[in-house]
Amino acid sequence: MAGLLLAAGGGRRLGGRPKALLPYRGRPLVENAVRVLREAGCDPVHVVLGAAAAEVREQAELADCVLVDNPDWAQGMGSSLRVGLASLAGTGAGAALVSLVDQPGIGTAAVARVLEAYRSPTSLVAAAYDGERGHPVLFGADRWADIAATAEGDKGARVHLTHHADELRLVECGDVAEAFDIDTPPDLARLA
């Protein structure tokens, strides 16, 4: 199972502070997200960088990750998802578990639950919080081409997930994770 961490965002609503570099427990936030993926069993871990990619490479310890640049990061999460899935082609991974860098409340337990729901390269699984779909999301390798073809703007894989809702398996994670995002200055208090 490959981990695919989307960490390219520029933090537009945070005054242009790249989310990957936000301080969390004394280190850049991206390191926490990578640690969670690894501890849950993802290998390899690909990290899609965009805003301040050079600074992230310089400041974060990501030696065991495949770092992938998304030159079109400002176009939204869809472009990062496309770039990330393309980077996984040829790795032999049966699935990609997609995680977002700005959700530190989602830890190893939630990621492991979603990974355990993998059945085949056609698997489509998402964490749920009180029955509502959230992250992380697992995409079997047979779905990658279709997801990449429909991923645009900030919608990411929503088009694919909507069109295949009857195939989507939801795994409740509300008892082991908090699915908040770090999007605005008040959200930064959650990193303390």
mmCIF file of C-alpha atoms in Angstrom:
data_model
loop_
_atom_site.group_PDB
_atom_site.id
_atom_site.type_symbol
_atom_site.label_atom_id
_atom_site.label_comp_id
_atom_site.label_asym_id
_atom_site.label_seq_id
_atom_site.Cartn_x
_atom_site.Cartn_y
_atom_site.Cartn_z
ATOM 1 C CA MET A 1 0.000 0.000 0.000
ATOM 2 C CA ALA A 2 1.436 3.304 -1.058
ATOM 3 C CA GLY A 3 0.880 6.447 0.952
ATOM 4 C CA LEU A 4 0.200 9.575 -1.075
ATOM 5 C CA LEU A 5 0.460 12.765 0.944
ATOM 6 C CA LEU A 6 -0.875 15.928 -0.674
ATOM 7 C CA ALA A 7 1.256 18.722 0.799
ATOM 8 C CA ALA A 8 1.415 21.342 -1.959
ATOM 9 C CA GLY A 9 -1.004 23.951 -0.605
ATOM 10 C CA GLY A 10 0.118 27.528 -0.241
ATOM 11 C CA GLY A 11 -2.061 28.370 2.752
ATOM 12 C CA ARG A 12 -3.860 31.176 0.932
ATOM 13 C CA ARG A 13 -6.288 31.674 3.855
ATOM 14 C CA LEU A 14 -3.338 31.530 6.258
ATOM 15 C CA GLY A 15 -1.697 34.568 4.700
ATOM 16 C CA GLY A 16 0.418 32.524 2.307
ATOM 17 C CA ARG A 17 2.045 30.254 4.894
ATOM 18 C CA PRO A 18 2.659 26.891 3.175
ATOM 19 C CA LYS A 19 0.806 24.239 5.153
ATOM 20 C CA ALA A 20 3.615 21.682 4.940
ATOM 21 C CA LEU A 21 5.871 23.991 6.969
ATOM 22 C CA LEU A 22 3.442 24.942 9.718
ATOM 23 C CA PRO A 23 5.067 24.120 13.061
ATOM 24 C CA TYR A 24 3.620 21.100 14.834
ATOM 25 C CA ARG A 25 5.219 19.608 17.941
ATOM 26 C CA GLY A 26 8.467 21.380 17.144
ATOM 27 C CA ARG A 27 8.762 20.159 13.538
ATOM 28 C CA PRO A 28 7.143 20.920 10.165
ATOM 29 C CA LEU A 29 3.583 19.568 9.862
ATOM 30 C CA VAL A 30 4.551 17.475 6.825
ATOM 31 C CA GLU A 31 6.779 15.285 9.008
ATOM 32 C CA ASN A 32 3.840 14.345 11.233
ATOM 33 C CA ALA A 33 1.733 13.349 8.232
ATOM 34 C CA VAL A 34 4.532 11.177 6.827
ATOM 35 C CA ARG A 35 5.092 9.529 10.221
ATOM 36 C CA VAL A 36 1.383 8.652 10.462
ATOM 37 C CA LEU A 37 1.395 7.037 7.009
ATOM 38 C CA ARG A 38 4.531 5.026 7.751
ATOM 39 C CA GLU A 39 3.378 3.852 11.191
ATOM 40 C CA ALA A 40 0.081 2.675 9.663
ATOM 41 C CA GLY A 41 1.974 0.549 7.132
ATOM 42 C CA CYS A 42 2.232 2.637 3.958
ATOM 43 C CA ASP A 43 5.313 1.937 1.870
ATOM 44 C CA PRO A 44 6.367 3.706 -0.266
ATOM 45 C CA VAL A 45 5.270 7.193 0.763
ATOM 46 C CA HIS A 46 5.075 9.798 -1.998
ATOM 47 C CA VAL A 47 4.763 13.447 -0.970
ATOM 48 C CA VAL A 48 3.440 15.994 -3.462
ATOM 49 C CA LEU A 49 5.031 19.403 -2.914
ATOM 50 C CA GLY A 50 4.146 22.731 -4.471
ATOM 51 C CA ALA A 51 4.203 25.988 -2.522
ATOM 52 C CA ALA A 52 7.667 26.582 -1.090
ATOM 53 C CA ALA A 53 8.839 23.158 -2.294
ATOM 54 C CA ALA A 54 12.520 24.107 -1.946
ATOM 55 C CA GLU A 55 11.992 25.269 1.639
ATOM 56 C CA VAL A 56 10.105 22.091 2.508
ATOM 57 C CA ARG A 57 12.960 19.995 1.124
ATOM 58 C CA GLU A 58 15.429 22.043 3.133
ATOM 59 C CA GLN A 59 13.566 22.191 6.459
ATOM 60 C CA ALA A 60 11.683 18.890 6.698
ATOM 61 C CA GLU A 61 13.215 15.465 7.247
ATOM 62 C CA LEU A 62 11.712 13.430 4.407
ATOM 63 C CA ALA A 63 14.668 11.249 3.432
ATOM 64 C CA ASP A 64 12.684 8.020 3.042
ATOM 65 C CA CYS A 65 9.964 9.598 0.901
ATOM 66 C CA VAL A 66 9.605 10.078 -2.820
ATOM 67 C CA LEU A 67 9.193 13.833 -3.249
ATOM 68 C CA VAL A 68 7.143 14.887 -6.250
ATOM 69 C CA ASP A 69 6.841 18.493 -7.429
ATOM 70 C CA ASN A 70 3.531 19.830 -8.663
ATOM 71 C CA PRO A 71 4.297 22.947 -10.719
ATOM 72 C CA ASP A 72 0.539 23.584 -11.034
ATOM 73 C CA TRP A 73 -0.178 23.405 -7.283
ATOM 74 C CA ALA A 74 -2.027 26.754 -7.329
ATOM 75 C CA GLN A 75 -4.734 25.155 -9.508
ATOM 76 C CA GLY A 76 -5.906 23.128 -6.520
ATOM 77 C CA MET A 77 -5.861 19.686 -4.982
ATOM 78 C CA GLY A 78 -6.926 17.986 -8.223
ATOM 79 C CA SER A 79 -3.608 18.801 -9.880
ATOM 80 C CA SER A 80 -1.683 17.423 -6.898
ATOM 81 C CA LEU A 81 -3.735 14.238 -6.941
ATOM 82 C CA ARG A 82 -3.021 13.761 -10.664
ATOM 83 C CA VAL A 83 0.723 14.328 -10.190
ATOM 84 C CA GLY A 84 0.822 12.039 -7.170
ATOM 85 C CA LEU A 85 -1.027 9.164 -8.827
ATOM 86 C CA ALA A 86 1.224 9.483 -11.893
ATOM 87 C CA SER A 87 4.278 9.192 -9.620
ATOM 88 C CA LEU A 88 2.960 5.879 -8.302
ATOM 89 C CA ALA A 89 2.667 4.300 -11.745
ATOM 90 C CA GLY A 90 5.065 1.400 -12.034
ATOM 91 C CA THR A 91 5.613 1.026 -8.279
ATOM 92 C CA GLY A 92 3.544 -2.146 -8.088
ATOM 93 C CA ALA A 93 1.321 -0.657 -5.393
ATOM 94 C CA GLY A 94 -2.140 -2.196 -5.274
ATOM 95 C CA ALA A 95 -3.617 0.981 -3.851
ATOM 96 C CA ALA A 96 -2.855 4.548 -2.851
ATOM 97 C CA LEU A 97 -3.962 5.844 0.507
ATOM 98 C CA VAL A 98 -4.411 9.587 0.003
ATOM 99 C CA SER A 99 -3.918 11.834 2.998
ATOM 100 C CA LEU A 100 -3.872 15.618 3.424
ATOM 101 C CA VAL A 101 -1.041 17.429 5.192
ATOM 102 C CA ASP A 102 -3.368 19.821 7.030
ATOM 103 C CA GLN A 103 -5.281 17.227 9.072
ATOM 104 C CA PRO A 104 -3.114 16.469 12.134
ATOM 105 C CA GLY A 105 -6.106 15.106 14.047
ATOM 106 C CA ILE A 106 -6.107 12.037 11.799
ATOM 107 C CA GLY A 107 -3.573 9.612 13.168
ATOM 108 C CA THR A 108 -2.248 6.130 12.678
ATOM 109 C CA ALA A 109 -5.375 4.344 13.961
ATOM 110 C CA ALA A 110 -7.654 5.906 11.325
ATOM 111 C CA VAL A 111 -5.171 5.318 8.509
ATOM 112 C CA ALA A 112 -4.723 1.688 9.563
ATOM 113 C CA ARG A 113 -8.497 1.133 9.566
ATOM 114 C CA VAL A 114 -8.821 2.427 6.030
ATOM 115 C CA LEU A 115 -5.864 0.305 4.882
ATOM 116 C CA GLU A 116 -7.430 -2.809 6.425
ATOM 117 C CA ALA A 117 -10.497 -2.324 4.212
ATOM 118 C CA TYR A 118 -8.435 -2.902 1.039
ATOM 119 C CA ARG A 119 -9.659 -5.947 -0.884
ATOM 120 C CA SER A 120 -8.409 -5.595 -4.478
ATOM 121 C CA PRO A 121 -7.057 -3.099 -7.037
ATOM 122 C CA THR A 122 -10.660 -1.961 -7.541
ATOM 123 C CA SER A 123 -11.115 -1.035 -3.865
ATOM 124 C CA LEU A 124 -12.636 2.335 -3.040
ATOM 125 C CA VAL A 125 -12.576 3.171 0.670
ATOM 126 C CA ALA A 126 -12.925 6.340 2.723
ATOM 127 C CA ALA A 127 -12.769 7.193 6.389
ATOM 128 C CA ALA A 128 -16.083 8.390 7.778
ATOM 129 C CA TYR A 129 -16.820 10.669 10.699
ATOM 130 C CA ASP A 130 -20.330 10.202 12.104
ATOM 131 C CA GLY A 131 -21.243 8.626 8.770
ATOM 132 C CA GLU A 132 -19.898 11.497 6.640
ATOM 133 C CA ARG A 133 -17.152 10.746 4.103
ATOM 134 C CA GLY A 134 -13.756 12.236 4.914
ATOM 135 C CA HIS A 135 -10.034 11.514 4.682
ATOM 136 C CA PRO A 136 -7.973 9.487 4.256
ATOM 137 C CA VAL A 137 -9.262 7.843 1.109
ATOM 138 C CA LEU A 138 -7.943 4.639 -0.442
ATOM 139 C CA PHE A 139 -7.992 4.164 -4.216
ATOM 140 C CA GLY A 140 -7.229 0.767 -5.709
ATOM 141 C CA ALA A 141 -4.712 0.991 -8.561
ATOM 142 C CA ASP A 142 -7.323 0.077 -11.181
ATOM 143 C CA ARG A 143 -9.102 3.357 -10.393
ATOM 144 C CA TRP A 144 -6.146 5.713 -10.718
ATOM 145 C CA ALA A 145 -6.549 6.559 -14.413
ATOM 146 C CA ASP A 146 -10.220 7.463 -14.040
ATOM 147 C CA ILE A 147 -9.559 9.511 -10.915
ATOM 148 C CA ALA A 148 -6.727 11.402 -12.614
ATOM 149 C CA ALA A 149 -8.953 12.105 -15.629
ATOM 150 C CA THR A 150 -11.639 13.710 -13.473
ATOM 151 C CA ALA A 151 -9.561 15.415 -10.743
ATOM 152 C CA GLU A 152 -9.786 19.177 -11.170
ATOM 153 C CA GLY A 153 -9.535 22.273 -9.007
ATOM 154 C CA ASP A 154 -10.118 21.773 -5.312
ATOM 155 C CA LYS A 155 -12.550 18.909 -5.869
ATOM 156 C CA GLY A 156 -9.831 16.268 -5.949
ATOM 157 C CA ALA A 157 -11.477 12.874 -6.391
ATOM 158 C CA ARG A 158 -15.030 14.017 -5.550
ATOM 159 C CA VAL A 159 -16.301 13.410 -9.094
ATOM 160 C CA HIS A 160 -15.079 9.810 -9.048
ATOM 161 C CA LEU A 161 -16.390 9.230 -5.539
ATOM 162 C CA THR A 162 -19.810 10.617 -6.468
ATOM 163 C CA HIS A 163 -20.077 8.555 -9.645
ATOM 164 C CA HIS A 164 -19.071 5.398 -7.774
ATOM 165 C CA ALA A 165 -20.880 6.028 -4.479
ATOM 166 C CA ASP A 166 -22.456 2.568 -4.589
ATOM 167 C CA GLU A 167 -18.968 1.000 -4.628
ATOM 168 C CA LEU A 168 -17.525 3.184 -1.857
ATOM 169 C CA ARG A 169 -16.905 1.495 1.460
ATOM 170 C CA LEU A 170 -17.008 3.870 4.428
ATOM 171 C CA VAL A 171 -14.961 2.999 7.508
ATOM 172 C CA GLU A 172 -16.031 4.830 10.655
ATOM 173 C CA CYS A 173 -13.074 6.597 12.274
ATOM 174 C CA GLY A 174 -14.776 9.213 14.430
ATOM 175 C CA ASP A 175 -13.861 7.311 17.583
ATOM 176 C CA VAL A 176 -10.116 7.433 16.846
ATOM 177 C CA ALA A 177 -9.581 10.657 14.884
ATOM 178 C CA GLU A 178 -10.678 14.266 14.486
ATOM 179 C CA ALA A 179 -11.155 15.335 10.875
ATOM 180 C CA PHE A 180 -10.459 19.057 11.125
ATOM 181 C CA ASP A 181 -8.407 21.048 8.607
ATOM 182 C CA ILE A 182 -5.899 23.794 9.284
ATOM 183 C CA ASP A 183 -7.253 26.425 6.895
ATOM 184 C CA THR A 184 -7.566 29.765 8.701
ATOM 185 C CA PRO A 185 -5.604 31.645 11.396
ATOM 186 C CA PRO A 186 -7.977 30.505 14.205
ATOM 187 C CA ASP A 187 -7.307 26.890 13.181
ATOM 188 C CA LEU A 188 -3.623 27.331 14.058
ATOM 189 C CA ALA A 189 -4.540 26.969 17.734
ATOM 190 C CA ARG A 190 -5.148 23.272 17.023
ATOM 191 C CA LEU A 191 -1.431 22.842 16.283
ATOM 192 C CA ALA A 192 -0.393 23.883 19.798
#
